[in-house]
mmCIF file of C-alpha atoms in Angstrom:
data_model
loop_
_atom_site.group_PDB
_atom_site.id
_atom_site.type_symbol
_atom_site.label_atom_id
_atom_site.label_comp_id
_atom_site.label_asym_id
_atom_site.label_seq_id
_atom_site.Cartn_x
_atom_site.Cartn_y
_atom_site.Cartn_z
ATOM 1 C CA ALA A 20 -103.488 -80.176 -116.541
ATOM 2 C CA PHE A 21 -102.612 -76.525 -117.135
ATOM 3 C CA ILE A 22 -102.170 -75.917 -113.389
ATOM 4 C CA LEU A 23 -99.940 -78.981 -113.046
ATOM 5 C CA MET A 24 -97.844 -77.931 -116.060
ATOM 6 C CA TYR A 25 -97.522 -74.395 -114.682
ATOM 7 C CA TYR A 26 -96.397 -75.785 -111.318
ATOM 8 C CA PHE A 27 -93.779 -78.127 -112.755
ATOM 9 C CA VAL A 28 -92.374 -75.464 -115.099
ATOM 10 C CA GLY A 29 -92.025 -73.136 -112.115
ATOM 11 C CA GLN A 30 -90.260 -75.839 -110.110
ATOM 12 C CA LYS A 31 -87.902 -76.521 -113.006
ATOM 13 C CA ASN A 32 -87.025 -72.829 -113.331
ATOM 14 C CA GLN A 33 -86.328 -72.592 -109.599
ATOM 15 C CA ALA A 34 -84.088 -75.654 -109.786
ATOM 16 C CA LEU A 35 -82.173 -74.217 -112.748
ATOM 17 C CA GLU A 36 -81.733 -70.926 -110.886
ATOM 18 C CA LEU A 37 -80.369 -72.752 -107.835
ATOM 19 C CA VAL A 38 -77.950 -74.670 -110.050
ATOM 20 C CA ALA A 39 -76.762 -71.397 -111.625
ATOM 21 C CA VAL A 40 -76.245 -69.829 -108.188
ATOM 22 C CA GLU A 41 -74.225 -72.820 -106.981
ATOM 23 C CA ARG A 42 -72.179 -72.786 -110.164
ATOM 24 C CA ARG A 43 -71.329 -69.111 -109.652
ATOM 25 C CA LYS A 44 -70.272 -69.857 -106.076
ATOM 26 C CA SER A 45 -68.090 -72.716 -107.308
ATOM 27 C CA ASP A 46 -66.502 -70.510 -109.978
ATOM 28 C CA GLU A 47 -65.791 -67.759 -107.429
ATOM 29 C CA LEU A 48 -64.221 -70.265 -105.046
ATOM 30 C CA LEU A 49 -62.047 -71.694 -107.821
ATOM 31 C CA ALA A 50 -60.983 -68.182 -108.853
ATOM 32 C CA ASN A 51 -59.854 -67.491 -105.283
ATOM 33 C CA ILE A 52 -57.757 -70.660 -105.217
ATOM 34 C CA LEU A 53 -56.231 -70.629 -108.705
ATOM 35 C CA PRO A 54 -55.123 -67.996 -111.236
ATOM 36 C CA GLY A 55 -57.925 -67.098 -113.644
ATOM 37 C CA PRO A 56 -56.466 -68.769 -116.782
ATOM 38 C CA ILE A 57 -55.626 -71.919 -114.807
ATOM 39 C CA ALA A 58 -59.132 -72.091 -113.333
ATOM 40 C CA GLN A 59 -60.612 -71.896 -116.837
ATOM 41 C CA ARG A 60 -58.395 -74.720 -118.043
ATOM 42 C CA LEU A 61 -59.355 -76.829 -115.057
ATOM 43 C CA LYS A 62 -63.066 -76.258 -115.679
ATOM 44 C CA SER A 63 -62.616 -77.376 -119.292
ATOM 45 C CA GLN A 64 -61.077 -80.643 -118.052
ATOM 46 C CA ASP A 65 -57.632 -79.710 -119.356
ATOM 47 C CA ARG A 66 -55.630 -82.149 -117.236
ATOM 48 C CA PRO A 67 -52.831 -82.478 -116.400
ATOM 49 C CA ILE A 68 -52.067 -78.764 -116.175
ATOM 50 C CA ALA A 69 -48.295 -78.485 -116.510
ATOM 51 C CA ASP A 70 -46.399 -75.574 -118.064
ATOM 52 C CA GLY A 71 -42.752 -74.862 -118.666
ATOM 53 C CA LEU A 72 -42.119 -71.128 -118.323
ATOM 54 C CA ASP A 73 -38.792 -69.840 -119.619
ATOM 55 C CA ASP A 74 -38.507 -66.592 -117.693
ATOM 56 C CA VAL A 75 -40.313 -65.600 -114.516
ATOM 57 C CA THR A 76 -39.364 -63.890 -111.266
ATOM 58 C CA ILE A 77 -39.935 -65.574 -107.900
ATOM 59 C CA LEU A 78 -40.092 -63.782 -104.543
ATOM 60 C CA PHE A 79 -39.985 -65.259 -101.050
ATOM 61 C CA ALA A 80 -40.685 -63.129 -97.981
ATOM 62 C CA ASP A 81 -40.399 -64.436 -94.433
ATOM 63 C CA ILE A 82 -41.356 -62.831 -91.121
ATOM 64 C CA VAL A 83 -38.252 -62.443 -88.945
ATOM 65 C CA GLY A 84 -38.530 -63.781 -85.395
ATOM 66 C CA PHE A 85 -41.989 -65.222 -85.941
ATOM 67 C CA THR A 86 -41.329 -68.497 -84.093
ATOM 68 C CA ARG A 87 -40.368 -66.605 -80.954
ATOM 69 C CA PHE A 88 -43.409 -64.348 -81.346
ATOM 70 C CA ALA A 89 -45.755 -67.315 -81.791
ATOM 71 C CA THR A 90 -44.551 -69.091 -78.657
ATOM 72 C CA ARG A 91 -45.269 -66.020 -76.513
ATOM 73 C CA ARG A 92 -48.715 -65.101 -77.871
ATOM 74 C CA SER A 93 -52.154 -66.677 -77.856
ATOM 75 C CA PRO A 94 -53.259 -68.573 -80.976
ATOM 76 C CA GLU A 95 -55.801 -65.830 -81.690
ATOM 77 C CA LYS A 96 -53.110 -63.113 -81.728
ATOM 78 C CA VAL A 97 -50.789 -65.212 -83.877
ATOM 79 C CA VAL A 98 -53.447 -65.921 -86.503
ATOM 80 C CA SER A 99 -54.702 -62.326 -86.369
ATOM 81 C CA LEU A 100 -51.213 -61.000 -87.084
ATOM 82 C CA LEU A 101 -50.674 -63.353 -90.012
ATOM 83 C CA ASP A 102 -54.100 -62.522 -91.415
ATOM 84 C CA GLU A 103 -53.482 -58.776 -91.287
ATOM 85 C CA VAL A 104 -49.997 -59.011 -92.802
ATOM 86 C CA PHE A 105 -50.858 -61.482 -95.548
ATOM 87 C CA SER A 106 -54.126 -59.712 -96.412
ATOM 88 C CA GLU A 107 -52.095 -56.542 -96.973
ATOM 89 C CA LEU A 108 -49.689 -58.476 -99.211
ATOM 90 C CA ASP A 109 -52.605 -59.999 -101.136
ATOM 91 C CA ASP A 110 -53.829 -56.477 -101.923
ATOM 92 C CA LEU A 111 -50.332 -55.463 -103.016
ATOM 93 C CA ALA A 112 -50.048 -58.504 -105.290
ATOM 94 C CA GLY A 113 -53.294 -57.560 -106.997
ATOM 95 C CA ARG A 114 -52.209 -53.957 -107.508
ATOM 96 C CA HIS A 115 -48.836 -54.916 -108.983
ATOM 97 C CA GLY A 116 -50.151 -57.677 -111.238
ATOM 98 C CA VAL A 117 -48.140 -60.503 -109.681
ATOM 99 C CA GLU A 118 -49.420 -63.940 -108.757
ATOM 100 C CA LYS A 119 -49.597 -65.136 -105.167
ATOM 101 C CA ILE A 120 -48.471 -68.759 -105.194
ATOM 102 C CA LYS A 121 -48.830 -69.782 -101.557
ATOM 103 C CA THR A 122 -48.083 -69.145 -97.920
ATOM 104 C CA VAL A 123 -46.077 -71.648 -95.909
ATOM 105 C CA GLY A 124 -46.190 -70.895 -92.208
ATOM 106 C CA ASP A 125 -44.965 -67.312 -91.961
ATOM 107 C CA ALA A 126 -43.495 -67.247 -95.488
ATOM 108 C CA TYR A 127 -45.175 -65.641 -98.498
ATOM 109 C CA MET A 128 -44.400 -66.547 -102.116
ATOM 110 C CA VAL A 129 -45.342 -64.620 -105.251
ATOM 111 C CA ALA A 130 -44.317 -64.838 -108.911
ATOM 112 C CA GLY A 131 -44.200 -62.433 -111.826
ATOM 113 C CA GLY A 132 -44.662 -63.484 -115.436
ATOM 114 C CA MET A 133 -46.973 -66.421 -114.798
ATOM 115 C CA PRO A 134 -49.278 -68.069 -115.632
ATOM 116 C CA VAL A 135 -49.340 -65.578 -118.534
ATOM 117 C CA PRO A 136 -45.850 -64.477 -119.709
ATOM 118 C CA ASP A 137 -45.049 -60.835 -118.965
ATOM 119 C CA PRO A 138 -41.838 -59.059 -120.081
ATOM 120 C CA GLU A 139 -42.137 -56.740 -117.065
ATOM 121 C CA HIS A 140 -42.129 -59.586 -114.507
ATOM 122 C CA ALA A 141 -38.929 -58.538 -112.715
ATOM 123 C CA ARG A 142 -39.985 -54.893 -112.439
ATOM 124 C CA ARG A 143 -43.400 -55.859 -111.082
ATOM 125 C CA ILE A 144 -41.829 -58.061 -108.414
ATOM 126 C CA ALA A 145 -39.250 -55.404 -107.516
ATOM 127 C CA ASP A 146 -41.979 -52.781 -107.044
ATOM 128 C CA PHE A 147 -44.031 -55.272 -105.037
ATOM 129 C CA ALA A 148 -41.061 -55.939 -102.733
ATOM 130 C CA LEU A 149 -40.371 -52.253 -102.160
ATOM 131 C CA ASP A 150 -44.031 -51.553 -101.422
ATOM 132 C CA LEU A 151 -44.118 -54.588 -99.116
ATOM 133 C CA LEU A 152 -41.536 -52.995 -96.829
ATOM 134 C CA GLN A 153 -43.491 -49.745 -96.792
ATOM 135 C CA ALA A 154 -46.699 -51.645 -95.997
ATOM 136 C CA LEU A 155 -45.045 -53.286 -92.989
ATOM 137 C CA THR A 156 -43.961 -49.862 -91.747
ATOM 138 C CA ARG A 157 -47.547 -48.616 -92.029
ATOM 139 C CA LEU A 158 -48.859 -51.646 -90.150
ATOM 140 C CA GLY A 159 -46.380 -50.921 -87.395
ATOM 141 C CA GLN A 160 -47.490 -47.295 -87.162
ATOM 142 C CA ASP A 161 -51.227 -47.965 -87.424
ATOM 143 C CA LYS A 162 -51.589 -51.167 -85.403
ATOM 144 C CA GLY A 163 -48.399 -51.452 -83.406
ATOM 145 C CA HIS A 164 -47.178 -54.607 -85.127
ATOM 146 C CA ASP A 165 -43.404 -54.922 -84.930
ATOM 147 C CA VAL A 166 -43.134 -57.033 -88.091
ATOM 148 C CA THR A 167 -40.121 -57.183 -90.391
ATOM 149 C CA MET A 168 -39.448 -59.510 -93.312
ATOM 150 C CA ARG A 169 -36.488 -60.862 -95.236
ATOM 151 C CA ILE A 170 -36.979 -60.897 -99.007
ATOM 152 C CA GLY A 171 -35.227 -62.927 -101.709
ATOM 153 C CA ILE A 172 -35.809 -62.605 -105.464
ATOM 154 C CA HIS A 173 -34.489 -64.624 -108.418
ATOM 155 C CA SER A 174 -35.411 -64.853 -112.108
ATOM 156 C CA GLY A 175 -35.253 -67.829 -114.446
ATOM 157 C CA PRO A 176 -37.169 -70.823 -115.833
ATOM 158 C CA VAL A 177 -39.693 -72.820 -113.792
ATOM 159 C CA VAL A 178 -42.212 -75.621 -114.127
ATOM 160 C CA ALA A 179 -45.722 -74.797 -112.916
ATOM 161 C CA GLY A 180 -48.880 -76.839 -112.629
ATOM 162 C CA VAL A 181 -51.894 -77.966 -110.653
ATOM 163 C CA ILE A 182 -51.537 -80.860 -108.249
ATOM 164 C CA GLY A 183 -54.074 -82.588 -106.061
ATOM 165 C CA LYS A 184 -57.514 -84.033 -106.579
ATOM 166 C CA SER A 185 -59.774 -82.682 -103.854
ATOM 167 C CA LYS A 186 -57.830 -79.576 -102.729
ATOM 168 C CA TYR A 187 -56.232 -78.059 -105.784
ATOM 169 C CA SER A 188 -52.869 -76.357 -105.529
ATOM 170 C CA TYR A 189 -51.129 -74.320 -108.224
ATOM 171 C CA ASP A 190 -47.428 -74.584 -107.489
ATOM 172 C CA VAL A 191 -44.016 -73.867 -108.993
ATOM 173 C CA TRP A 192 -40.844 -75.957 -109.048
ATOM 174 C CA GLY A 193 -37.270 -75.648 -110.232
ATOM 175 C CA ASP A 194 -33.851 -74.227 -109.464
ATOM 176 C CA THR A 195 -35.205 -70.685 -109.771
ATOM 177 C CA VAL A 196 -37.531 -71.324 -106.829
ATOM 178 C CA ASN A 197 -34.725 -72.846 -104.743
ATOM 179 C CA VAL A 198 -32.361 -69.922 -105.358
ATOM 180 C CA ALA A 199 -35.035 -67.349 -104.449
ATOM 181 C CA ALA A 200 -35.699 -69.221 -101.197
ATOM 182 C CA LYS A 201 -31.977 -69.337 -100.371
ATOM 183 C CA LEU A 202 -31.605 -65.612 -101.032
ATOM 184 C CA GLU A 203 -34.431 -64.929 -98.603
ATOM 185 C CA GLN A 204 -32.798 -67.125 -95.952
ATOM 186 C CA ALA A 205 -29.464 -65.343 -96.415
ATOM 187 C CA GLY A 206 -30.984 -61.896 -96.074
ATOM 188 C CA ARG A 207 -31.560 -59.531 -93.166
ATOM 189 C CA ALA A 208 -34.730 -58.031 -91.774
ATOM 190 C CA GLY A 209 -36.008 -55.174 -93.890
ATOM 191 C CA HIS A 210 -33.660 -55.893 -96.807
ATOM 192 C CA ILE A 211 -34.270 -57.191 -100.346
ATOM 193 C CA LEU A 212 -31.677 -59.497 -101.907
ATOM 194 C CA ILE A 213 -31.842 -60.151 -105.644
ATOM 195 C CA SER A 214 -29.771 -62.328 -107.950
ATOM 196 C CA ALA A 215 -27.659 -61.122 -110.862
ATOM 197 C CA GLU A 216 -30.318 -62.516 -113.217
ATOM 198 C CA THR A 217 -33.004 -60.315 -111.688
ATOM 199 C CA ARG A 218 -30.570 -57.390 -111.611
ATOM 200 C CA GLY A 219 -30.063 -57.845 -115.352
ATOM 201 C CA HIS A 220 -33.806 -57.686 -115.990
ATOM 202 C CA LEU A 221 -34.167 -54.481 -113.996
ATOM 203 C CA GLY A 222 -31.512 -52.658 -115.984
ATOM 204 C CA ASP A 223 -30.552 -49.167 -114.837
ATOM 205 C CA ALA A 224 -33.961 -48.167 -113.493
ATOM 206 C CA TYR A 225 -33.215 -49.297 -109.920
ATOM 207 C CA ILE A 226 -30.483 -48.725 -107.350
ATOM 208 C CA CYS A 227 -28.794 -52.042 -106.612
ATOM 209 C CA GLU A 228 -25.662 -52.501 -104.537
ATOM 210 C CA PRO A 229 -23.504 -55.631 -104.771
ATOM 211 C CA ARG A 230 -23.302 -57.925 -101.751
ATOM 212 C CA ASP A 231 -21.276 -61.034 -100.971
ATOM 213 C CA ALA A 232 -22.112 -64.038 -103.132
ATOM 214 C CA ILE A 233 -23.921 -66.881 -101.392
ATOM 215 C CA VAL A 234 -23.009 -70.545 -101.674
ATOM 216 C CA ILE A 235 -25.784 -73.074 -102.276
ATOM 217 C CA ALA A 236 -25.098 -76.804 -101.965
ATOM 218 C CA GLY A 237 -24.790 -78.386 -105.397
ATOM 219 C CA HIS A 238 -24.917 -74.989 -107.088
ATOM 220 C CA GLU A 239 -22.488 -72.418 -108.391
ATOM 221 C CA PRO A 240 -21.990 -69.381 -106.096
ATOM 222 C CA VAL A 241 -24.833 -66.923 -106.631
ATOM 223 C CA ALA A 242 -23.970 -63.271 -107.245
ATOM 224 C CA VAL A 243 -26.141 -61.114 -104.991
ATOM 225 C CA TYR A 244 -27.313 -57.498 -105.009
ATOM 226 C CA GLU A 245 -29.417 -55.530 -102.565
ATOM 227 C CA LEU A 246 -32.380 -53.731 -104.106
ATOM 228 C CA LEU A 247 -32.625 -50.252 -102.583
ATOM 229 C CA GLY A 248 -35.247 -48.551 -104.741
ATOM 230 C CA PRO A 249 -35.976 -46.933 -108.099
ATOM 231 C CA LYS A 250 -33.446 -44.389 -109.332
ATOM 232 C CA ASP A 251 -36.047 -41.676 -109.770
#
């Protein structure tokens, strides 16, 4: 009886250890997919996850000429390029304390001031954007990638939440997102366009030059500045 009890207790402990290992793997996977605070809410069955955020900064960056590049390269080279570029941007996002939202094709989207509000959201995104351009220059020098990106940034209110049942996605919606995307589309390779709202958040700490306003369907003309760098 003692031997049988010893055996079954050992089996139970092994099973519990396996469960703990799998739980850690699941938590790590969830943390890679969702922001930390959102992952915790999801694990506690806090559904639906939907937040209204009054003031955040959204950035879109898009690789210029990527469609032409992709049609002339093998799938392996195309995916390798995207992986190297976006992995570099992931590292930058972590260093600057901004949240990667998603990639769509060759476009990269990050946000500052969410899911946890941050009064420095515009500055963090501005520094991220400036470092992004420097990172692309380094990639070109080190690995020969001729990659340039257009960047658009806008600040304002958004709605954010988790959608999906089997493949979770933390996403952001609202006019602020649309304006940031339009600024990126209106920009030029290697340049950062920001809205007047973002310019107001940055204050006098950055060099910003006015550019022509852009017209968005169903929207008032958007005053635009080009972010050149910090004043000091």
